[in-house]
Amino acid sequence: MTERKRASPFRTAMRRLLHHRLFILGCVLFGIVLFVAIAAPLIARVDPNKLAMRAKFRPPGADFIFGTDNFGRSLWSRVVWGARLSVLIGGAVVAINAVLGTAIGAAAGYFRHLDNGLMRINDALMAFPAVLLAIAVTAVLGPSVNDVIIALAIVYTPRTARIVRSSVIVLREMEYVQAARAAGAGHWRILRHHILPNAMAPLIVQLSFLFAYAVLTEATLSFLGVGAVPPTPTWGNIMAEGRQYMTDAPWIITIPGAALMITVLGLNLLGDGLRDVLDPRLRIQQ
Amino acid sequence: MGAILVRRLAGAVPILLIVSLITFGMIHLIPGDPAVAIAGMSATAEQVANIRRDLGLDQPLLSQLFDWYANLLRGDLGRSLLLGQPVVQATMLRLPVTLALSAYALVLTLLIGLVSGVIAALRQNTWIDQVAMVLAMLGISLPSFYIGLLMIILFAVDLRWLPTGGYVAFTADPIGWLATSTMPAVSLALLLAGLLARITRSTMLEVLRQDYIRTARAKGLPNRTVVVKHALANALIPIVTVVGIIVSLLISGSVVVETLFSIPGIGQLLTQAVLNRDYPMVQGGLLITTALLVLVNIGVDVCYAMLDPRVRYDRT
């Protein structure tokens, strides 16, 4: 009797993702932003902070593709380098969340005696309105890119930890985990080989949305003047500076705003696609 | 119902205790000497010493913690360094502004989100559904301050229909309030309406597949009755739980919108406090806002229990 070879779950997921049109659109949009961020030194050679007072308020055109701002700085350079900062901050927050959120969530979900204490602190951090907590943390730490990353990690890690904990609590009681325990496997081995690989799907989905939240919140902090200090070319900073000139030079606001929207839209579409394929329980029905 | 309320209030106590502990600890996490950070680089040694004494920073940490909780129980969260008035008073003066704006935005969110979500579900896989979901996706991808800026350019600068900013209290002039609050409320509501529309559509589709809907249709009930009395009434129950999240997002969103439109609410108060290193105001404002949100969430949970008998019967 011949047994049909079963496709690996990874290949099945990849095949379904490649047929998900909105996921592909999300990949394309975010791929463009990622490319721009990585290639910034090559595609925007002009220093984003280089002043050229004679060229201020130039509208988008042949000389300056995105125009210039109130100090004659090239908006193309500033938006491109802004993409680099957004991707850097979003990526760093996601990386910290992936490590810390998984560690806290796994510890709370797996070790029952830790659950109550860890989750009460988690709940308390989640009770704060996200932007207000981020503002308060940057007020304490100071306004720099690194401090914004720490602030956003503090705000969003509890949300990731909760999702990992939910998965771990269910997986902990599975028969195959109990079998591994009966066979003498240690806690670390059970967590690493049997529980965490199966808790990855909701985590990956959460992290893709988290990237979008981090980029949005960072832009909000910069816009309010409590993020990275000007003239750091974050999209929020560019828009905050452009606010005073929005009647005469609206491109200073509309272009970085559009870049921000494309990034967040791409990440949201990507997250939707990942959720539909990897975590179908949460699917927005098609 | 009373039991659920008591249980939820009891559950909120440890959370509020930790929240207050975190807010207390904030000032001590400032790198270096907090008194120097508050006073600023140009302050004299005497000014720094005054701030240290006024804020009790010269006391041992445990004594400061004891004083913090003793004052908290008396409703005293210290004085704002910037405004010179008690933090509680400053917050309470601004609270009605933020609440009025949030309530307006919540009404818009519910109207736009629920209606478009229900229509998208009823017209599943048609162009109406697709347009509604594309708009919802755009809504959740647009930052509220960007929508606000675009609206200012269009409606205030170009068309001159609405003022660019400022605030008029509803009690003083309802029309003026509507004029000054509409753009901020819409820019807050669009993001949340997108979120709500997606959830409403999903929940409605789930409910429309249930056997009791098929039974209602088989009985020959008119479509409107099936949709409104059978489907929507049940779909609304899980949606109620989202309202707590929406209120939290509204408060978060109001920070940036109030600053953008120069609205004197809590969001603007806290942003100014952060920019001016007014830490007692930051601590107090954050604590009061979070405590209010915890109470809102308890209210939402109780409403959920009232609407869904399964929650009531599941209390053991």
PDB file of N, CA and C in Angstrom, chain A residues 21-93:
ATOM      1  N   ARG A  21      -4.412  37.193  -1.933  1.00  0.00           N
ATOM      2  CA  ARG A  21      -4.095  38.406  -2.713  1.00  0.00           C
ATOM      3  C   ARG A  21      -3.743  39.603  -1.830  1.00  0.00           C
ATOM      4  N   LEU A  22      -4.505  39.773  -0.733  1.00  0.00           N
ATOM      5  CA  LEU A  22      -4.240  40.933   0.114  1.00  0.00           C
ATOM      6  C   LEU A  22      -2.902  40.795   0.847  1.00  0.00           C
ATOM      7  N   PHE A  23      -2.532  39.540   1.176  1.00  0.00           N
ATOM      8  CA  PHE A  23      -1.224  39.315   1.810  1.00  0.00           C
ATOM      9  C   PHE A  23      -0.108  39.712   0.842  1.00  0.00           C
ATOM     10  N   ILE A  24      -0.290  39.339  -0.436  1.00  0.00           N
ATOM     11  CA  ILE A  24       0.721  39.685  -1.445  1.00  0.00           C
ATOM     12  C   ILE A  24       0.821  41.207  -1.575  1.00  0.00           C
ATOM     13  N   LEU A  25      -0.366  41.883  -1.586  1.00  0.00           N
ATOM     14  CA  LEU A  25      -0.367  43.344  -1.682  1.00  0.00           C
ATOM     15  C   LEU A  25       0.371  43.950  -0.475  1.00  0.00           C
ATOM     16  N   GLY A  26       0.098  43.398   0.711  1.00  0.00           N
ATOM     17  CA  GLY A  26       0.772  43.859   1.932  1.00  0.00           C
ATOM     18  C   GLY A  26       2.280  43.676   1.828  1.00  0.00           C
ATOM     19  N   CYS A  27       2.692  42.507   1.304  1.00  0.00           N
ATOM     20  CA  CYS A  27       4.131  42.225   1.143  1.00  0.00           C
ATOM     21  C   CYS A  27       4.756  43.239   0.187  1.00  0.00           C
ATOM     22  N   VAL A  28       4.041  43.549  -0.904  1.00  0.00           N
ATOM     23  CA  VAL A  28       4.580  44.487  -1.892  1.00  0.00           C
ATOM     24  C   VAL A  28       4.745  45.871  -1.247  1.00  0.00           C
ATOM     25  N   LEU A  29       3.686  46.331  -0.563  1.00  0.00           N
ATOM     26  CA  LEU A  29       3.743  47.670   0.053  1.00  0.00           C
ATOM     27  C   LEU A  29       4.847  47.747   1.104  1.00  0.00           C
ATOM     28  N   PHE A  30       4.884  46.759   1.995  1.00  0.00           N
ATOM     29  CA  PHE A  30       5.901  46.797   3.041  1.00  0.00           C
ATOM     30  C   PHE A  30       7.284  46.523   2.451  1.00  0.00           C
ATOM     31  N   GLY A  31       7.313  45.690   1.386  1.00  0.00           N
ATOM     32  CA  GLY A  31       8.585  45.409   0.715  1.00  0.00           C
ATOM     33  C   GLY A  31       9.198  46.690   0.155  1.00  0.00           C
ATOM     34  N   ILE A  32       8.342  47.561  -0.415  1.00  0.00           N
ATOM     35  CA  ILE A  32       8.840  48.838  -0.956  1.00  0.00           C
ATOM     36  C   ILE A  32       9.455  49.667   0.180  1.00  0.00           C
ATOM     37  N   VAL A  33       8.730  49.742   1.299  1.00  0.00           N
ATOM     38  CA  VAL A  33       9.223  50.539   2.438  1.00  0.00           C
ATOM     39  C   VAL A  33      10.541  49.953   2.954  1.00  0.00           C
ATOM     40  N   LEU A  34      10.593  48.637   3.044  1.00  0.00           N
ATOM     41  CA  LEU A  34      11.800  47.957   3.524  1.00  0.00           C
ATOM     42  C   LEU A  34      12.979  48.222   2.592  1.00  0.00           C
ATOM     43  N   PHE A  35      12.702  48.149   1.280  1.00  0.00           N
ATOM     44  CA  PHE A  35      13.763  48.409   0.299  1.00  0.00           C
ATOM     45  C   PHE A  35      14.287  49.833   0.451  1.00  0.00           C
ATOM     46  N   VAL A  36      13.345  50.786   0.535  1.00  0.00           N
ATOM     47  CA  VAL A  36      13.723  52.201   0.678  1.00  0.00           C
ATOM     48  C   VAL A  36      14.554  52.392   1.952  1.00  0.00           C
ATOM     49  N   ALA A  37      14.125  51.727   3.037  1.00  0.00           N
ATOM     50  CA  ALA A  37      14.839  51.865   4.313  1.00  0.00           C
ATOM     51  C   ALA A  37      16.258  51.321   4.213  1.00  0.00           C
ATOM     52  N   ILE A  38      16.400  50.169   3.581  1.00  0.00           N
ATOM     53  CA  ILE A  38      17.731  49.549   3.486  1.00  0.00           C
ATOM     54  C   ILE A  38      18.619  50.326   2.516  1.00  0.00           C
ATOM     55  N   ALA A  39      18.008  50.763   1.401  1.00  0.00           N
ATOM     56  CA  ALA A  39      18.805  51.420   0.359  1.00  0.00           C
ATOM     57  C   ALA A  39      18.949  52.923   0.571  1.00  0.00           C
ATOM     58  N   ALA A  40      18.510  53.436   1.743  1.00  0.00           N
ATOM     59  CA  ALA A  40      18.525  54.893   1.979  1.00  0.00           C
ATOM     60  C   ALA A  40      19.869  55.550   1.646  1.00  0.00           C
ATOM     61  N   PRO A  41      21.015  54.988   2.076  1.00  0.00           N
ATOM     62  CA  PRO A  41      22.282  55.685   1.769  1.00  0.00           C
ATOM     63  C   PRO A  41      22.553  55.763   0.272  1.00  0.00           C
ATOM     64  N   LEU A  42      21.959  54.854  -0.503  1.00  0.00           N
ATOM     65  CA  LEU A  42      22.198  54.841  -1.945  1.00  0.00           C
ATOM     66  C   LEU A  42      21.206  55.705  -2.714  1.00  0.00           C
ATOM     67  N   ILE A  43      19.939  55.706  -2.270  1.00  0.00           N
ATOM     68  CA  ILE A  43      18.916  56.415  -3.049  1.00  0.00           C
ATOM     69  C   ILE A  43      18.660  57.833  -2.538  1.00  0.00           C
ATOM     70  N   ALA A  44      19.157  58.159  -1.354  1.00  0.00           N
ATOM     71  CA  ALA A  44      19.005  59.532  -0.851  1.00  0.00           C
ATOM     72  C   ALA A  44      20.365  59.986  -0.340  1.00  0.00           C
ATOM     73  N   ARG A  45      21.219  60.379  -1.289  1.00  0.00           N
ATOM     74  CA  ARG A  45      22.605  60.702  -0.934  1.00  0.00           C
ATOM     75  C   ARG A  45      22.722  62.050  -0.225  1.00  0.00           C
ATOM     76  N   VAL A  46      21.726  62.930  -0.463  1.00  0.00           N
ATOM     77  CA  VAL A  46      21.790  64.245   0.192  1.00  0.00           C
ATOM     78  C   VAL A  46      21.493  64.065   1.678  1.00  0.00           C
ATOM     79  N   ASP A  47      22.303  64.702   2.535  1.00  0.00           N
ATOM     80  CA  ASP A  47      22.093  64.642   3.979  1.00  0.00           C
ATOM     81  C   ASP A  47      20.676  65.150   4.313  1.00  0.00           C
ATOM     82  N   PRO A  48      19.868  64.336   5.026  1.00  0.00           N
ATOM     83  CA  PRO A  48      18.490  64.776   5.309  1.00  0.00           C
ATOM     84  C   PRO A  48      18.426  66.034   6.175  1.00  0.00           C
ATOM     85  N   ASN A  49      19.541  66.371   6.848  1.00  0.00           N
ATOM     86  CA  ASN A  49      19.545  67.574   7.688  1.00  0.00           C
ATOM     87  C   ASN A  49      20.297  68.741   7.046  1.00  0.00           C
ATOM     88  N   LYS A  50      20.700  68.586   5.773  1.00  0.00           N
ATOM     89  CA  LYS A  50      21.462  69.652   5.113  1.00  0.00           C
ATOM     90  C   LYS A  50      20.548  70.845   4.801  1.00  0.00           C
ATOM     91  N   LEU A  51      20.929  72.010   5.343  1.00  0.00           N
ATOM     92  CA  LEU A  51      20.104  73.203   5.146  1.00  0.00           C
ATOM     93  C   LEU A  51      20.446  73.865   3.817  1.00  0.00           C
ATOM     94  N   ALA A  52      19.428  74.419   3.149  1.00  0.00           N
ATOM     95  CA  ALA A  52      19.640  75.168   1.904  1.00  0.00           C
ATOM     96  C   ALA A  52      18.561  76.236   1.851  1.00  0.00           C
ATOM     97  N   MET A  53      18.798  77.331   2.603  1.00  0.00           N
ATOM     98  CA  MET A  53      17.748  78.337   2.780  1.00  0.00           C
ATOM     99  C   MET A  53      17.264  78.946   1.458  1.00  0.00           C
ATOM    100  N   ARG A  54      18.137  78.945   0.454  1.00  0.00           N
ATOM    101  CA  ARG A  54      17.715  79.509  -0.846  1.00  0.00           C
ATOM    102  C   ARG A  54      16.695  78.625  -1.553  1.00  0.00           C
ATOM    103  N   ALA A  55      16.667  77.368  -1.137  1.00  0.00           N
ATOM    104  CA  ALA A  55      15.776  76.425  -1.836  1.00  0.00           C
ATOM    105  C   ALA A  55      14.561  76.039  -0.985  1.00  0.00           C
ATOM    106  N   LYS A  56      14.217  76.892   0.012  1.00  0.00           N
ATOM    107  CA  LYS A  56      13.134  76.465   0.902  1.00  0.00           C
ATOM    108  C   LYS A  56      11.759  76.541   0.210  1.00  0.00           C
ATOM    109  N   PHE A  57      10.864  75.693   0.680  1.00  0.00           N
ATOM    110  CA  PHE A  57       9.473  75.610   0.186  1.00  0.00           C
ATOM    111  C   PHE A  57       9.368  75.334  -1.308  1.00  0.00           C
ATOM    112  N   ARG A  58      10.301  74.585  -1.880  1.00  0.00           N
ATOM    113  CA  ARG A  58      10.162  74.210  -3.288  1.00  0.00           C
ATOM    114  C   ARG A  58       9.127  73.087  -3.376  1.00  0.00           C
ATOM    115  N   PRO A  59       8.122  73.223  -4.249  1.00  0.00           N
ATOM    116  CA  PRO A  59       7.134  72.143  -4.380  1.00  0.00           C
ATOM    117  C   PRO A  59       7.753  70.923  -5.075  1.00  0.00           C
ATOM    118  N   PRO A  60       7.115  69.768  -4.963  1.00  0.00           N
ATOM    119  CA  PRO A  60       7.651  68.588  -5.639  1.00  0.00           C
ATOM    120  C   PRO A  60       7.814  68.858  -7.129  1.00  0.00           C
ATOM    121  N   GLY A  61       8.923  68.461  -7.697  1.00  0.00           N
ATOM    122  CA  GLY A  61       9.179  68.718  -9.120  1.00  0.00           C
ATOM    123  C   GLY A  61      10.436  68.022  -9.563  1.00  0.00           C
ATOM    124  N   ALA A  62      10.988  68.503 -10.700  1.00  0.00           N
ATOM    125  CA  ALA A  62      12.148  67.839 -11.296  1.00  0.00           C
ATOM    126  C   ALA A  62      13.390  67.980 -10.408  1.00  0.00           C
ATOM    127  N   ASP A  63      13.594  69.176  -9.820  1.00  0.00           N
ATOM    128  CA  ASP A  63      14.792  69.397  -9.001  1.00  0.00           C
ATOM    129  C   ASP A  63      14.728  68.623  -7.685  1.00  0.00           C
ATOM    130  N   PHE A  64      13.589  68.750  -7.036  1.00  0.00           N
ATOM    131  CA  PHE A  64      13.393  68.056  -5.754  1.00  0.00           C
ATOM    132  C   PHE A  64      12.124  67.214  -5.892  1.00  0.00           C
ATOM    133  N   ILE A  65      12.333  65.914  -5.977  1.00  0.00           N
ATOM    134  CA  ILE A  65      11.201  65.023  -6.322  1.00  0.00           C
ATOM    135  C   ILE A  65      10.039  65.151  -5.319  1.00  0.00           C
ATOM    136  N   PHE A  66      10.357  65.323  -4.014  1.00  0.00           N
ATOM    137  CA  PHE A  66       9.305  65.514  -2.995  1.00  0.00           C
ATOM    138  C   PHE A  66       9.262  66.965  -2.507  1.00  0.00           C
ATOM    139  N   GLY A  67       9.994  67.857  -3.154  1.00  0.00           N
ATOM    140  CA  GLY A  67      10.029  69.253  -2.729  1.00  0.00           C
ATOM    141  C   GLY A  67      10.989  69.453  -1.567  1.00  0.00           C
ATOM    142  N   THR A  68      10.944  70.669  -0.994  1.00  0.00           N
ATOM    143  CA  THR A  68      11.806  70.968   0.167  1.00  0.00           C
ATOM    144  C   THR A  68      10.955  71.529   1.299  1.00  0.00           C
ATOM    145  N   ASP A  69      11.559  71.586   2.502  1.00  0.00           N
ATOM    146  CA  ASP A  69      10.804  72.098   3.658  1.00  0.00           C
ATOM    147  C   ASP A  69      11.191  73.540   3.987  1.00  0.00           C
ATOM    148  N   ASN A  70      10.848  73.987   5.176  1.00  0.00           N
ATOM    149  CA  ASN A  70      11.070  75.379   5.570  1.00  0.00           C
ATOM    150  C   ASN A  70      12.549  75.746   5.717  1.00  0.00           C
ATOM    151  N   PHE A  71      13.418  74.739   5.797  1.00  0.00           N
ATOM    152  CA  PHE A  71      14.854  75.016   5.843  1.00  0.00           C
ATOM    153  C   PHE A  71      15.538  74.628   4.530  1.00  0.00           C
ATOM    154  N   GLY A  72      14.741  74.359   3.503  1.00  0.00           N
ATOM    155  CA  GLY A  72      15.291  73.975   2.205  1.00  0.00           C
ATOM    156  C   GLY A  72      15.849  72.554   2.186  1.00  0.00           C
ATOM    157  N   ARG A  73      15.528  71.764   3.244  1.00  0.00           N
ATOM    158  CA  ARG A  73      16.033  70.392   3.275  1.00  0.00           C
ATOM    159  C   ARG A  73      15.239  69.533   2.301  1.00  0.00           C
ATOM    160  N   SER A  74      15.932  68.599   1.649  1.00  0.00           N
ATOM    161  CA  SER A  74      15.272  67.737   0.667  1.00  0.00           C
ATOM    162  C   SER A  74      14.278  66.814   1.373  1.00  0.00           C
ATOM    163  N   LEU A  75      13.011  66.930   0.999  1.00  0.00           N
ATOM    164  CA  LEU A  75      11.990  66.095   1.646  1.00  0.00           C
ATOM    165  C   LEU A  75      12.161  64.629   1.252  1.00  0.00           C
ATOM    166  N   TRP A  76      12.659  64.397   0.038  1.00  0.00           N
ATOM    167  CA  TRP A  76      12.934  63.021  -0.409  1.00  0.00           C
ATOM    168  C   TRP A  76      13.909  62.364   0.567  1.00  0.00           C
ATOM    169  N   SER A  77      15.032  63.073   0.843  1.00  0.00           N
ATOM    170  CA  SER A  77      16.028  62.518   1.768  1.00  0.00           C
ATOM    171  C   SER A  77      15.426  62.290   3.153  1.00  0.00           C
ATOM    172  N   ARG A  78      14.654  63.271   3.615  1.00  0.00           N
ATOM    173  CA  ARG A  78      14.100  63.165   4.971  1.00  0.00           C
ATOM    174  C   ARG A  78      13.086  62.032   5.070  1.00  0.00           C
ATOM    175  N   VAL A  79      12.231  61.885   4.031  1.00  0.00           N
ATOM    176  CA  VAL A  79      11.221  60.814   4.074  1.00  0.00           C
ATOM    177  C   VAL A  79      11.901  59.442   3.955  1.00  0.00           C
ATOM    178  N   VAL A  80      12.914  59.345   3.085  1.00  0.00           N
ATOM    179  CA  VAL A  80      13.610  58.063   2.899  1.00  0.00           C
ATOM    180  C   VAL A  80      14.348  57.670   4.187  1.00  0.00           C
ATOM    181  N   TRP A  81      15.054  58.621   4.789  1.00  0.00           N
ATOM    182  CA  TRP A  81      15.750  58.317   6.045  1.00  0.00           C
ATOM    183  C   TRP A  81      14.752  58.112   7.174  1.00  0.00           C
ATOM    184  N   GLY A  82      13.601  58.745   7.060  1.00  0.00           N
ATOM    185  CA  GLY A  82      12.516  58.517   8.032  1.00  0.00           C
ATOM    186  C   GLY A  82      12.023  57.082   7.961  1.00  0.00           C
ATOM    187  N   ALA A  83      11.959  56.548   6.726  1.00  0.00           N
ATOM    188  CA  ALA A  83      11.552  55.146   6.547  1.00  0.00           C
ATOM    189  C   ALA A  83      12.537  54.238   7.274  1.00  0.00           C
ATOM    190  N   ARG A  84      13.816  54.572   7.152  1.00  0.00           N
ATOM    191  CA  ARG A  84      14.852  53.765   7.798  1.00  0.00           C
ATOM    192  C   ARG A  84      14.657  53.755   9.327  1.00  0.00           C
ATOM    193  N   LEU A  85      14.354  54.955   9.875  1.00  0.00           N
ATOM    194  CA  LEU A  85      14.147  55.038  11.327  1.00  0.00           C
ATOM    195  C   LEU A  85      12.883  54.282  11.760  1.00  0.00           C
ATOM    196  N   SER A  86      11.803  54.438  10.957  1.00  0.00           N
ATOM    197  CA  SER A  86      10.552  53.750  11.301  1.00  0.00           C
ATOM    198  C   SER A  86      10.749  52.243  11.311  1.00  0.00           C
ATOM    199  N   VAL A  87      11.428  51.734  10.264  1.00  0.00           N
ATOM    200  CA  VAL A  87      11.650  50.286  10.166  1.00  0.00           C
ATOM    201  C   VAL A  87      12.565  49.833  11.309  1.00  0.00           C
ATOM    202  N   LEU A  88      13.568  50.651  11.601  1.00  0.00           N
ATOM    203  CA  LEU A  88      14.503  50.309  12.685  1.00  0.00           C
ATOM    204  C   LEU A  88      13.761  50.237  14.022  1.00  0.00           C
ATOM    205  N   ILE A  89      12.953  51.264  14.299  1.00  0.00           N
ATOM    206  CA  ILE A  89      12.238  51.302  15.579  1.00  0.00           C
ATOM    207  C   ILE A  89      11.205  50.166  15.643  1.00  0.00           C
ATOM    208  N   GLY A  90      10.410  50.013  14.571  1.00  0.00           N
ATOM    209  CA  GLY A  90       9.411  48.939  14.528  1.00  0.00           C
ATOM    210  C   GLY A  90      10.077  47.573  14.686  1.00  0.00           C
ATOM    211  N   GLY A  91      11.178  47.361  13.956  1.00  0.00           N
ATOM    212  CA  GLY A  91      11.880  46.075  14.006  1.00  0.00           C
ATOM    213  C   GLY A  91      12.434  45.800  15.392  1.00  0.00           C
ATOM    214  N   ALA A  92      13.015  46.838  16.017  1.00  0.00           N
ATOM    215  CA  ALA A  92      13.596  46.655  17.354  1.00  0.00           C
ATOM    216  C   ALA A  92      12.502  46.334  18.371  1.00  0.00           C
ATOM    217  N   VAL A  93      11.371  47.039  18.273  1.00  0.00           N
ATOM    218  CA  VAL A  93      10.271  46.780  19.221  1.00  0.00           C
ATOM    219  C   VAL A  93       9.751  45.356  19.037  1.00  0.00           C
TER     220      VAL A  93
END
